[in-house]
Amino acid sequence: MLVSLFEIFKAFFKIGAILLGGGYVIVPIMNDELVKKRNWLSSDEVLDYYCVSQCLSGIIAINMAILVGYKLRKTRGAFVSLLAMTLSPFISIMLIANAIELITNIPFIESVFYGVNIAVIVLIYLAIKDIWNKSIVDKLSALWFLLIFLLSVLKINPVILILASILSGIVLQKIKDIKNAKC
Amino acid sequence: MQNVSFLLFFEFIKIGLFTFGGGYASLPFLYRISEIYNWYSYSELTQMIAISGLTPGPIGLNMSTFAGFKTLGITGALIAGVGLILPMFVITTQVFRIYRKFSDNKYVNSILYFLRPTSCALITYVGYKLVYSLILKNSFSLANIDLKALFILLILFICTLKIGRNPVKYMAIGACISLLINYIKL
């Protein structure tokens, strides 16, 4: 039986509203909302979608929403899940962004943000730590990390660095293929 | 104005297209925007990161809509949001049909082998710039170090051993220490 677009909207509106604290919590939330409560997909599929979304460009949680929506109702389903998922974050950011402009000059709030901004350093450190183990796996990847960091310090556009990485990946695989063919 | 909305749209399509590896991976691009255009300052960007972590929704989307809002108000937020999402919508719906083969593909894996350290290095660079501006106060002299900021940072680093990765907790602790120092005049 087809899941109605309205049902998809309701489910993803809720997921967008309760998702807090980065993309990592999306897997347990989808397991709760989509696998256990609605039985729209299996928990294996959730994990599969998570793996694919990590390989794709963009935001992991949103890519996962698009994949689930597409599975349920093709392009229209993907569009609805995407729209529903982004709606409440968008509204909350608009409300908060407006409010922030009004209160930032109050000394108390300034002091709060002084501390909060320093916490951001720690959050970035935690984000780096999370991907570090997956990304620095051998000497070449460590060397590549250093090279990209140095090029960033020299203010090279990150787009160029990303494109160079994609190209290097393709070239390395081609070289491996040629070597294997010779053996 | 029209020119800015076009540029904004284009910049966020770029972010949607070239961000790999989670919410914080869009930071290098947002940082670069603040450097090239005068749409928002670096300290405003720091505030955006904090608020995006406290607001429901994926952090990458929150930061982008916030940055768009800073640039052109609600219109800007819409332009940034749509720009960010558009490449994902196109690519991900196309990938669905081949997704079982996709993550096993040797080219995909070889590309990711390079992309992962790249994302990691780009985020590290933003972290370094943040330490440079908040703790070192934009110079490498010891006299300029903000000791209060350094103190809060050290306590928060000790906290990472205990409280996992919930961003709200770190921001709450950071805010509390800052208030304590300010109002009790330690």
mmCIF file with all atom_site columns, C-alpha atoms in Angstrom, chain A residues 16-24 45 48-49 51-52 54-63 66-68 70-71 74-75 78-79 82 85-86 88-90 92-94 96-98 100-101 104 107-108 110-132 134-141 144-146 148-149 152-153 155-159 161-163 165-166 168-170 172-174 176-177, chain B residues 14-22 24 27-29 31-32 35 43-44 46-47 49-63 65-66 69-70 73-74 77-78 84-85 88-89 91-93 95-97 99-100 102-103 106-108 110-131 134-135 137 146 148-150 152-153 156-157 160 164-168 170-171 174-175 178-179 182-183:
data_model
loop_
_atom_site.group_PDB
_atom_site.id
_atom_site.type_symbol
_atom_site.label_atom_id
_atom_site.label_alt_id
_atom_site.label_comp_id
_atom_site.label_asym_id
_atom_site.label_entity_id
_atom_site.label_seq_id
_atom_site.pdbx_PDB_ins_code
_atom_site.Cartn_x
_atom_site.Cartn_y
_atom_site.Cartn_z
_atom_site.occupancy
_atom_site.B_iso_or_equiv
_atom_site.pdbx_formal_charge
_atom_site.auth_seq_id
_atom_site.auth_comp_id
_atom_site.auth_asym_id
_atom_site.auth_atom_id
_atom_site.pdbx_PDB_model_num
ATOM 1   C CA . GLY A 1 16  ? 13.171 17.787 11.671  1.00 0.00 ? 16  GLY A CA 1
ATOM 2   C CA . ALA A 1 17  ? 11.744 19.235 14.869  1.00 0.00 ? 17  ALA A CA 1
ATOM 3   C CA . ILE A 1 18  ? 13.301 16.723 17.287  1.00 0.00 ? 18  ILE A CA 1
ATOM 4   C CA . LEU A 1 19  ? 16.689 16.381 15.585  1.00 0.00 ? 19  LEU A CA 1
ATOM 5   C CA . LEU A 1 20  ? 19.117 18.180 17.856  1.00 0.00 ? 20  LEU A CA 1
ATOM 6   C CA . GLY A 1 21  ? 22.871 18.173 18.099  1.00 0.00 ? 21  GLY A CA 1
ATOM 7   C CA . GLY A 1 22  ? 24.265 17.201 14.729  1.00 0.00 ? 22  GLY A CA 1
ATOM 8   C CA . GLY A 1 23  ? 23.638 14.491 12.180  1.00 0.00 ? 23  GLY A CA 1
ATOM 9   C CA . TYR A 1 24  ? 24.778 11.506 14.235  1.00 0.00 ? 24  TYR A CA 1
ATOM 10  C CA . GLU A 1 45  ? 17.885 0.044  5.143   1.00 0.00 ? 45  GLU A CA 1
ATOM 11  C CA . ASP A 1 48  ? 22.420 1.488  4.234   1.00 0.00 ? 48  ASP A CA 1
ATOM 12  C CA . TYR A 1 49  ? 21.002 4.958  3.657   1.00 0.00 ? 49  TYR A CA 1
ATOM 13  C CA . CYS A 1 51  ? 26.365 4.841  4.581   1.00 0.00 ? 51  CYS A CA 1
ATOM 14  C CA . VAL A 1 52  ? 25.333 6.155  1.158   1.00 0.00 ? 52  VAL A CA 1
ATOM 15  C CA . GLN A 1 54  ? 27.983 9.841  4.069   1.00 0.00 ? 54  GLN A CA 1
ATOM 16  C CA . CYS A 1 55  ? 29.478 9.240  0.625   1.00 0.00 ? 55  CYS A CA 1
ATOM 17  C CA . LEU A 1 56  ? 27.335 11.916 -1.013  1.00 0.00 ? 56  LEU A CA 1
ATOM 18  C CA . SER A 1 57  ? 27.910 15.640 -0.921  1.00 0.00 ? 57  SER A CA 1
ATOM 19  C CA . GLY A 1 58  ? 25.660 17.756 1.270   1.00 0.00 ? 58  GLY A CA 1
ATOM 20  C CA . ILE A 1 59  ? 24.096 17.186 4.669   1.00 0.00 ? 59  ILE A CA 1
ATOM 21  C CA . ILE A 1 60  ? 23.829 13.570 5.852   1.00 0.00 ? 60  ILE A CA 1
ATOM 22  C CA . ALA A 1 61  ? 20.432 13.843 7.588   1.00 0.00 ? 61  ALA A CA 1
ATOM 23  C CA . ILE A 1 62  ? 18.850 15.583 4.590   1.00 0.00 ? 62  ILE A CA 1
ATOM 24  C CA . ASN A 1 63  ? 20.272 13.070 2.117   1.00 0.00 ? 63  ASN A CA 1
ATOM 25  C CA . ILE A 1 66  ? 15.520 12.300 0.434   1.00 0.00 ? 66  ILE A CA 1
ATOM 26  C CA . LEU A 1 67  ? 16.407 8.596  0.116   1.00 0.00 ? 67  LEU A CA 1
ATOM 27  C CA . VAL A 1 68  ? 13.523 7.514  2.361   1.00 0.00 ? 68  VAL A CA 1
ATOM 28  C CA . TYR A 1 70  ? 12.187 8.531  -2.769  1.00 0.00 ? 70  TYR A CA 1
ATOM 29  C CA . LYS A 1 71  ? 11.824 4.936  -1.666  1.00 0.00 ? 71  LYS A CA 1
ATOM 30  C CA . LYS A 1 74  ? 9.622  8.450  -5.859  1.00 0.00 ? 74  LYS A CA 1
ATOM 31  C CA . THR A 1 75  ? 10.449 12.076 -6.687  1.00 0.00 ? 75  THR A CA 1
ATOM 32  C CA . ALA A 1 78  ? 11.577 12.881 -1.840  1.00 0.00 ? 78  ALA A CA 1
ATOM 33  C CA . PHE A 1 79  ? 10.372 16.439 -2.349  1.00 0.00 ? 79  PHE A CA 1
ATOM 34  C CA . LEU A 1 82  ? 12.871 17.203 2.156   1.00 0.00 ? 82  LEU A CA 1
ATOM 35  C CA . MET A 1 85  ? 12.337 18.014 7.317   1.00 0.00 ? 85  MET A CA 1
ATOM 36  C CA . THR A 1 86  ? 13.680 21.505 6.626   1.00 0.00 ? 86  THR A CA 1
ATOM 37  C CA . SER A 1 88  ? 10.845 23.517 11.424  1.00 0.00 ? 88  SER A CA 1
ATOM 38  C CA . PRO A 1 89  ? 14.617 24.138 11.484  1.00 0.00 ? 89  PRO A CA 1
ATOM 39  C CA . PHE A 1 90  ? 14.034 27.000 9.050   1.00 0.00 ? 90  PHE A CA 1
ATOM 40  C CA . SER A 1 92  ? 13.205 28.224 14.398  1.00 0.00 ? 92  SER A CA 1
ATOM 41  C CA . ILE A 1 93  ? 16.339 29.776 12.910  1.00 0.00 ? 93  ILE A CA 1
ATOM 42  C CA . MET A 1 94  ? 14.296 32.729 11.578  1.00 0.00 ? 94  MET A CA 1
ATOM 43  C CA . ILE A 1 96  ? 16.011 33.034 16.873  1.00 0.00 ? 96  ILE A CA 1
ATOM 44  C CA . ALA A 1 97  ? 17.989 35.085 14.342  1.00 0.00 ? 97  ALA A CA 1
ATOM 45  C CA . ASN A 1 98  ? 15.492 37.922 14.714  1.00 0.00 ? 98  ASN A CA 1
ATOM 46  C CA . ILE A 1 100 ? 19.345 37.566 18.679  1.00 0.00 ? 100 ILE A CA 1
ATOM 47  C CA . GLU A 1 101 ? 19.708 40.892 16.880  1.00 0.00 ? 101 GLU A CA 1
ATOM 48  C CA . THR A 1 104 ? 23.175 40.856 21.721  1.00 0.00 ? 104 THR A CA 1
ATOM 49  C CA . PRO A 1 107 ? 25.951 42.821 28.853  1.00 0.00 ? 107 PRO A CA 1
ATOM 50  C CA . PHE A 1 108 ? 24.487 39.678 30.437  1.00 0.00 ? 108 PHE A CA 1
ATOM 51  C CA . GLU A 1 110 ? 27.280 39.242 25.819  1.00 0.00 ? 110 GLU A CA 1
ATOM 52  C CA . SER A 1 111 ? 28.840 37.385 28.706  1.00 0.00 ? 111 SER A CA 1
ATOM 53  C CA . VAL A 1 112 ? 26.773 34.276 27.913  1.00 0.00 ? 112 VAL A CA 1
ATOM 54  C CA . PHE A 1 113 ? 27.935 34.321 24.293  1.00 0.00 ? 113 PHE A CA 1
ATOM 55  C CA . TYR A 1 114 ? 31.534 34.859 25.333  1.00 0.00 ? 114 TYR A CA 1
ATOM 56  C CA . GLY A 1 115 ? 31.405 31.454 27.032  1.00 0.00 ? 115 GLY A CA 1
ATOM 57  C CA . VAL A 1 116 ? 29.282 29.841 24.322  1.00 0.00 ? 116 VAL A CA 1
ATOM 58  C CA . ASN A 1 117 ? 31.686 30.925 21.573  1.00 0.00 ? 117 ASN A CA 1
ATOM 59  C CA . ILE A 1 118 ? 34.563 29.223 23.359  1.00 0.00 ? 118 ILE A CA 1
ATOM 60  C CA . ALA A 1 119 ? 32.434 26.081 23.621  1.00 0.00 ? 119 ALA A CA 1
ATOM 61  C CA . VAL A 1 120 ? 32.224 26.190 19.805  1.00 0.00 ? 120 VAL A CA 1
ATOM 62  C CA . ILE A 1 121 ? 35.991 25.502 19.681  1.00 0.00 ? 121 ILE A CA 1
ATOM 63  C CA . VAL A 1 122 ? 35.394 22.331 21.675  1.00 0.00 ? 122 VAL A CA 1
ATOM 64  C CA . LEU A 1 123 ? 32.487 21.330 19.400  1.00 0.00 ? 123 LEU A CA 1
ATOM 65  C CA . ILE A 1 124 ? 34.719 21.699 16.355  1.00 0.00 ? 124 ILE A CA 1
ATOM 66  C CA . TYR A 1 125 ? 37.416 19.697 18.130  1.00 0.00 ? 125 TYR A CA 1
ATOM 67  C CA . LEU A 1 126 ? 34.871 16.909 18.761  1.00 0.00 ? 126 LEU A CA 1
ATOM 68  C CA . ALA A 1 127 ? 33.782 16.999 15.102  1.00 0.00 ? 127 ALA A CA 1
ATOM 69  C CA . ILE A 1 128 ? 37.422 16.673 14.000  1.00 0.00 ? 128 ILE A CA 1
ATOM 70  C CA . LYS A 1 129 ? 38.000 13.822 16.446  1.00 0.00 ? 129 LYS A CA 1
ATOM 71  C CA . ASP A 1 130 ? 34.974 11.981 15.050  1.00 0.00 ? 130 ASP A CA 1
ATOM 72  C CA . ILE A 1 131 ? 36.140 12.021 11.444  1.00 0.00 ? 131 ILE A CA 1
ATOM 73  C CA . TRP A 1 132 ? 39.846 11.737 12.285  1.00 0.00 ? 132 TRP A CA 1
ATOM 74  C CA . LYS A 1 134 ? 37.869 7.343  9.694   1.00 0.00 ? 134 LYS A CA 1
ATOM 75  C CA . SER A 1 135 ? 40.010 9.655  7.558   1.00 0.00 ? 135 SER A CA 1
ATOM 76  C CA . ILE A 1 136 ? 43.631 9.293  8.695   1.00 0.00 ? 136 ILE A CA 1
ATOM 77  C CA . VAL A 1 137 ? 44.139 5.581  8.067   1.00 0.00 ? 137 VAL A CA 1
ATOM 78  C CA . ASP A 1 138 ? 47.711 5.390  6.749   1.00 0.00 ? 138 ASP A CA 1
ATOM 79  C CA . LYS A 1 139 ? 50.789 7.483  5.869   1.00 0.00 ? 139 LYS A CA 1
ATOM 80  C CA . LEU A 1 140 ? 49.421 8.766  2.578   1.00 0.00 ? 140 LEU A CA 1
ATOM 81  C CA . SER A 1 141 ? 46.173 10.009 4.113   1.00 0.00 ? 141 SER A CA 1
ATOM 82  C CA . TRP A 1 144 ? 47.306 14.453 2.429   1.00 0.00 ? 144 TRP A CA 1
ATOM 83  C CA . PHE A 1 145 ? 45.766 15.917 5.605   1.00 0.00 ? 145 PHE A CA 1
ATOM 84  C CA . LEU A 1 146 ? 48.906 17.990 6.229   1.00 0.00 ? 146 LEU A CA 1
ATOM 85  C CA . ILE A 1 148 ? 45.426 20.305 2.597   1.00 0.00 ? 148 ILE A CA 1
ATOM 86  C CA . PHE A 1 149 ? 45.864 22.052 5.951   1.00 0.00 ? 149 PHE A CA 1
ATOM 87  C CA . SER A 1 152 ? 44.181 26.204 3.592   1.00 0.00 ? 152 SER A CA 1
ATOM 88  C CA . VAL A 1 153 ? 46.593 28.352 5.585   1.00 0.00 ? 153 VAL A CA 1
ATOM 89  C CA . LYS A 1 155 ? 44.058 30.626 1.622   1.00 0.00 ? 155 LYS A CA 1
ATOM 90  C CA . ILE A 1 156 ? 43.468 28.287 -1.308  1.00 0.00 ? 156 ILE A CA 1
ATOM 91  C CA . ASN A 1 157 ? 39.762 28.002 -2.124  1.00 0.00 ? 157 ASN A CA 1
ATOM 92  C CA . PRO A 1 158 ? 38.281 24.876 -0.449  1.00 0.00 ? 158 PRO A CA 1
ATOM 93  C CA . VAL A 1 159 ? 36.358 24.098 -3.667  1.00 0.00 ? 159 VAL A CA 1
ATOM 94  C CA . LEU A 1 161 ? 40.979 21.406 -2.662  1.00 0.00 ? 161 LEU A CA 1
ATOM 95  C CA . ILE A 1 162 ? 37.830 19.234 -2.801  1.00 0.00 ? 162 ILE A CA 1
ATOM 96  C CA . LEU A 1 163 ? 38.084 18.930 -6.590  1.00 0.00 ? 163 LEU A CA 1
ATOM 97  C CA . SER A 1 165 ? 40.878 15.285 -3.818  1.00 0.00 ? 165 SER A CA 1
ATOM 98  C CA . ILE A 1 166 ? 38.244 13.836 -6.147  1.00 0.00 ? 166 ILE A CA 1
ATOM 99  C CA . SER A 1 168 ? 43.464 12.246 -6.933  1.00 0.00 ? 168 SER A CA 1
ATOM 100 C CA . GLY A 1 169 ? 41.019 9.507  -5.939  1.00 0.00 ? 169 GLY A CA 1
ATOM 101 C CA . ILE A 1 170 ? 40.209 8.756  -9.561  1.00 0.00 ? 170 ILE A CA 1
ATOM 102 C CA . LEU A 1 172 ? 45.005 6.571  -7.787  1.00 0.00 ? 172 LEU A CA 1
ATOM 103 C CA . GLN A 1 173 ? 42.314 4.013  -8.661  1.00 0.00 ? 173 GLN A CA 1
ATOM 104 C CA . LYS A 1 174 ? 43.258 4.160  -12.370 1.00 0.00 ? 174 LYS A CA 1
ATOM 105 C CA . LYS A 1 176 ? 45.881 0.565  -9.300  1.00 0.00 ? 176 LYS A CA 1
ATOM 106 C CA . ASP A 1 177 ? 43.769 -0.810 -12.149 1.00 0.00 ? 177 ASP A CA 1
ATOM 107 C CA . LYS B 2 14  ? 28.619 25.395 -4.094  1.00 0.00 ? 14  LYS B CA 1
ATOM 108 C CA . ILE B 2 15  ? 28.283 24.469 -0.417  1.00 0.00 ? 15  ILE B CA 1
ATOM 109 C CA . GLY B 2 16  ? 25.603 21.866 -1.206  1.00 0.00 ? 16  GLY B CA 1
ATOM 110 C CA . LEU B 2 17  ? 27.775 20.435 -3.943  1.00 0.00 ? 17  LEU B CA 1
ATOM 111 C CA . PHE B 2 18  ? 31.174 20.390 -2.234  1.00 0.00 ? 18  PHE B CA 1
ATOM 112 C CA . THR B 2 19  ? 30.432 19.626 1.412   1.00 0.00 ? 19  THR B CA 1
ATOM 113 C CA . PHE B 2 20  ? 31.492 16.099 2.334   1.00 0.00 ? 20  PHE B CA 1
ATOM 114 C CA . GLY B 2 21  ? 31.383 14.589 5.797   1.00 0.00 ? 21  GLY B CA 1
ATOM 115 C CA . GLY B 2 22  ? 28.686 16.064 8.007   1.00 0.00 ? 22  GLY B CA 1
ATOM 116 C CA . TYR B 2 24  ? 30.727 21.007 10.273  1.00 0.00 ? 24  TYR B CA 1
ATOM 117 C CA . LEU B 2 27  ? 32.147 25.594 7.856   1.00 0.00 ? 27  LEU B CA 1
ATOM 118 C CA . PRO B 2 28  ? 35.236 26.166 5.667   1.00 0.00 ? 28  PRO B CA 1
ATOM 119 C CA . PHE B 2 29  ? 32.931 27.487 2.936   1.00 0.00 ? 29  PHE B CA 1
ATOM 120 C CA . TYR B 2 31  ? 34.230 30.991 6.679   1.00 0.00 ? 31  TYR B CA 1
ATOM 121 C CA . ARG B 2 32  ? 35.509 31.750 3.202   1.00 0.00 ? 32  ARG B CA 1
ATOM 122 C CA . GLU B 2 35  ? 36.399 36.540 4.217   1.00 0.00 ? 35  GLU B CA 1
ATOM 123 C CA . SER B 2 43  ? 32.437 36.722 15.119  1.00 0.00 ? 43  SER B CA 1
ATOM 124 C CA . GLU B 2 44  ? 28.892 36.574 13.771  1.00 0.00 ? 44  GLU B CA 1
ATOM 125 C CA . THR B 2 46  ? 30.967 31.923 15.532  1.00 0.00 ? 46  THR B CA 1
ATOM 126 C CA . GLN B 2 47  ? 27.614 32.920 17.004  1.00 0.00 ? 47  GLN B CA 1
ATOM 127 C CA . ILE B 2 49  ? 27.666 27.937 14.817  1.00 0.00 ? 49  ILE B CA 1
ATOM 128 C CA . ALA B 2 50  ? 26.632 28.124 18.470  1.00 0.00 ? 50  ALA B CA 1
ATOM 129 C CA . ILE B 2 51  ? 22.978 28.867 17.759  1.00 0.00 ? 51  ILE B CA 1
ATOM 130 C CA . SER B 2 52  ? 22.767 26.241 15.012  1.00 0.00 ? 52  SER B CA 1
ATOM 131 C CA . GLY B 2 53  ? 23.825 23.647 17.570  1.00 0.00 ? 53  GLY B CA 1
ATOM 132 C CA . LEU B 2 54  ? 21.089 24.764 19.960  1.00 0.00 ? 54  LEU B CA 1
ATOM 133 C CA . THR B 2 55  ? 18.321 24.820 17.336  1.00 0.00 ? 55  THR B CA 1
ATOM 134 C CA . PRO B 2 56  ? 16.486 21.720 16.082  1.00 0.00 ? 56  PRO B CA 1
ATOM 135 C CA . GLY B 2 57  ? 17.496 20.440 12.657  1.00 0.00 ? 57  GLY B CA 1
ATOM 136 C CA . PRO B 2 58  ? 20.722 19.447 10.910  1.00 0.00 ? 58  PRO B CA 1
ATOM 137 C CA . ILE B 2 59  ? 23.510 21.819 11.924  1.00 0.00 ? 59  ILE B CA 1
ATOM 138 C CA . GLY B 2 60  ? 24.695 22.378 8.337   1.00 0.00 ? 60  GLY B CA 1
ATOM 139 C CA . LEU B 2 61  ? 21.253 23.516 7.223   1.00 0.00 ? 61  LEU B CA 1
ATOM 140 C CA . ASN B 2 62  ? 20.847 25.758 10.278  1.00 0.00 ? 62  ASN B CA 1
ATOM 141 C CA . MET B 2 63  ? 24.180 27.491 9.734   1.00 0.00 ? 63  MET B CA 1
ATOM 142 C CA . THR B 2 65  ? 19.933 29.549 6.585   1.00 0.00 ? 65  THR B CA 1
ATOM 143 C CA . PHE B 2 66  ? 21.332 31.681 9.401   1.00 0.00 ? 66  PHE B CA 1
ATOM 144 C CA . PHE B 2 69  ? 19.456 35.584 6.990   1.00 0.00 ? 69  PHE B CA 1
ATOM 145 C CA . LYS B 2 70  ? 22.443 37.690 8.050   1.00 0.00 ? 70  LYS B CA 1
ATOM 146 C CA . GLY B 2 73  ? 17.012 38.777 5.834   1.00 0.00 ? 73  GLY B CA 1
ATOM 147 C CA . ILE B 2 74  ? 14.312 36.149 5.330   1.00 0.00 ? 74  ILE B CA 1
ATOM 148 C CA . ALA B 2 77  ? 17.620 32.628 4.276   1.00 0.00 ? 77  ALA B CA 1
ATOM 149 C CA . LEU B 2 78  ? 15.278 31.182 1.641   1.00 0.00 ? 78  LEU B CA 1
ATOM 150 C CA . LEU B 2 84  ? 22.091 24.410 -0.387  1.00 0.00 ? 84  LEU B CA 1
ATOM 151 C CA . ILE B 2 85  ? 19.393 21.772 -0.852  1.00 0.00 ? 85  ILE B CA 1
ATOM 152 C CA . MET B 2 88  ? 21.393 17.273 -2.788  1.00 0.00 ? 88  MET B CA 1
ATOM 153 C CA . PHE B 2 89  ? 17.893 16.776 -4.183  1.00 0.00 ? 89  PHE B CA 1
ATOM 154 C CA . ILE B 2 91  ? 22.083 14.008 -6.849  1.00 0.00 ? 91  ILE B CA 1
ATOM 155 C CA . THR B 2 92  ? 20.508 11.904 -4.118  1.00 0.00 ? 92  THR B CA 1
ATOM 156 C CA . THR B 2 93  ? 17.326 11.060 -6.053  1.00 0.00 ? 93  THR B CA 1
ATOM 157 C CA . VAL B 2 95  ? 21.774 7.867  -6.724  1.00 0.00 ? 95  VAL B CA 1
ATOM 158 C CA . PHE B 2 96  ? 18.813 6.018  -5.147  1.00 0.00 ? 96  PHE B CA 1
ATOM 159 C CA . ARG B 2 97  ? 18.501 3.602  -8.038  1.00 0.00 ? 97  ARG B CA 1
ATOM 160 C CA . TYR B 2 99  ? 22.714 2.923  -4.108  1.00 0.00 ? 99  TYR B CA 1
ATOM 161 C CA . ARG B 2 100 ? 23.435 -0.742 -3.426  1.00 0.00 ? 100 ARG B CA 1
ATOM 162 C CA . PHE B 2 102 ? 27.313 2.873  -4.952  1.00 0.00 ? 102 PHE B CA 1
ATOM 163 C CA . SER B 2 103 ? 29.042 2.405  -1.584  1.00 0.00 ? 103 SER B CA 1
ATOM 164 C CA . LYS B 2 106 ? 36.037 1.166  -5.949  1.00 0.00 ? 106 LYS B CA 1
ATOM 165 C CA . TYR B 2 107 ? 36.148 4.664  -7.464  1.00 0.00 ? 107 TYR B CA 1
ATOM 166 C CA . VAL B 2 108 ? 33.740 6.002  -4.836  1.00 0.00 ? 108 VAL B CA 1
ATOM 167 C CA . SER B 2 110 ? 39.149 5.770  -3.646  1.00 0.00 ? 110 SER B CA 1
ATOM 168 C CA . ILE B 2 111 ? 37.680 9.284  -3.896  1.00 0.00 ? 111 ILE B CA 1
ATOM 169 C CA . LEU B 2 112 ? 36.484 9.115  -0.273  1.00 0.00 ? 112 LEU B CA 1
ATOM 170 C CA . TYR B 2 113 ? 39.957 7.987  0.791   1.00 0.00 ? 113 TYR B CA 1
ATOM 171 C CA . PHE B 2 114 ? 41.149 11.469 -0.270  1.00 0.00 ? 114 PHE B CA 1
ATOM 172 C CA . LEU B 2 115 ? 37.991 13.430 0.560   1.00 0.00 ? 115 LEU B CA 1
ATOM 173 C CA . ARG B 2 116 ? 37.870 12.393 4.215   1.00 0.00 ? 116 ARG B CA 1
ATOM 174 C CA . PRO B 2 117 ? 41.299 13.773 5.213   1.00 0.00 ? 117 PRO B CA 1
ATOM 175 C CA . THR B 2 118 ? 40.498 16.862 3.115   1.00 0.00 ? 118 THR B CA 1
ATOM 176 C CA . SER B 2 119 ? 37.287 17.550 5.065   1.00 0.00 ? 119 SER B CA 1
ATOM 177 C CA . CYS B 2 120 ? 39.127 16.859 8.284   1.00 0.00 ? 120 CYS B CA 1
ATOM 178 C CA . ALA B 2 121 ? 41.923 19.309 7.370   1.00 0.00 ? 121 ALA B CA 1
ATOM 179 C CA . LEU B 2 122 ? 39.480 22.011 6.244   1.00 0.00 ? 122 LEU B CA 1
ATOM 180 C CA . ILE B 2 123 ? 37.538 21.821 9.523   1.00 0.00 ? 123 ILE B CA 1
ATOM 181 C CA . THR B 2 124 ? 40.821 21.791 11.472  1.00 0.00 ? 124 THR B CA 1
ATOM 182 C CA . TYR B 2 125 ? 41.775 25.009 9.718   1.00 0.00 ? 125 TYR B CA 1
ATOM 183 C CA . VAL B 2 126 ? 38.512 26.666 10.844  1.00 0.00 ? 126 VAL B CA 1
ATOM 184 C CA . GLY B 2 127 ? 39.189 25.426 14.396  1.00 0.00 ? 127 GLY B CA 1
ATOM 185 C CA . TYR B 2 128 ? 42.666 26.918 14.229  1.00 0.00 ? 128 TYR B CA 1
ATOM 186 C CA . LYS B 2 129 ? 41.277 30.269 13.036  1.00 0.00 ? 129 LYS B CA 1
ATOM 187 C CA . LEU B 2 130 ? 38.767 30.196 15.884  1.00 0.00 ? 130 LEU B CA 1
ATOM 188 C CA . VAL B 2 131 ? 41.488 29.598 18.497  1.00 0.00 ? 131 VAL B CA 1
ATOM 189 C CA . LEU B 2 134 ? 39.136 33.949 20.428  1.00 0.00 ? 134 LEU B CA 1
ATOM 190 C CA . ILE B 2 135 ? 42.128 32.876 22.527  1.00 0.00 ? 135 ILE B CA 1
ATOM 191 C CA . LYS B 2 137 ? 43.221 37.686 19.978  1.00 0.00 ? 137 LYS B CA 1
ATOM 192 C CA . ASP B 2 146 ? 42.906 36.041 26.640  1.00 0.00 ? 146 ASP B CA 1
ATOM 193 C CA . LYS B 2 148 ? 39.778 34.064 30.801  1.00 0.00 ? 148 LYS B CA 1
ATOM 194 C CA . ALA B 2 149 ? 38.995 32.429 27.440  1.00 0.00 ? 149 ALA B CA 1
ATOM 195 C CA . LEU B 2 150 ? 41.913 30.018 27.848  1.00 0.00 ? 150 LEU B CA 1
ATOM 196 C CA . ILE B 2 152 ? 37.148 28.302 30.002  1.00 0.00 ? 152 ILE B CA 1
ATOM 197 C CA . LEU B 2 153 ? 38.613 26.334 27.095  1.00 0.00 ? 153 LEU B CA 1
ATOM 198 C CA . LEU B 2 156 ? 35.671 22.457 28.597  1.00 0.00 ? 156 LEU B CA 1
ATOM 199 C CA . PHE B 2 157 ? 38.437 20.213 27.265  1.00 0.00 ? 157 PHE B CA 1
ATOM 200 C CA . THR B 2 160 ? 35.110 16.195 26.915  1.00 0.00 ? 160 THR B CA 1
ATOM 201 C CA . GLY B 2 164 ? 30.208 12.926 25.376  1.00 0.00 ? 164 GLY B CA 1
ATOM 202 C CA . ARG B 2 165 ? 29.266 15.100 22.442  1.00 0.00 ? 165 ARG B CA 1
ATOM 203 C CA . ASN B 2 166 ? 25.997 16.814 23.331  1.00 0.00 ? 166 ASN B CA 1
ATOM 204 C CA . PRO B 2 167 ? 26.675 20.419 22.161  1.00 0.00 ? 167 PRO B CA 1
ATOM 205 C CA . VAL B 2 168 ? 24.067 21.954 24.483  1.00 0.00 ? 168 VAL B CA 1
ATOM 206 C CA . TYR B 2 170 ? 29.247 22.400 26.428  1.00 0.00 ? 170 TYR B CA 1
ATOM 207 C CA . MET B 2 171 ? 27.582 25.695 25.603  1.00 0.00 ? 171 MET B CA 1
ATOM 208 C CA . GLY B 2 174 ? 30.865 27.678 28.828  1.00 0.00 ? 174 GLY B CA 1
ATOM 209 C CA . ALA B 2 175 ? 28.146 30.273 29.466  1.00 0.00 ? 175 ALA B CA 1
ATOM 210 C CA . SER B 2 178 ? 31.787 33.082 31.733  1.00 0.00 ? 178 SER B CA 1
ATOM 211 C CA . LEU B 2 179 ? 28.938 34.521 33.842  1.00 0.00 ? 179 LEU B CA 1
ATOM 212 C CA . ASN B 2 182 ? 32.069 38.266 35.114  1.00 0.00 ? 182 ASN B CA 1
ATOM 213 C CA . TYR B 2 183 ? 29.681 38.665 38.007  1.00 0.00 ? 183 TYR B CA 1
#
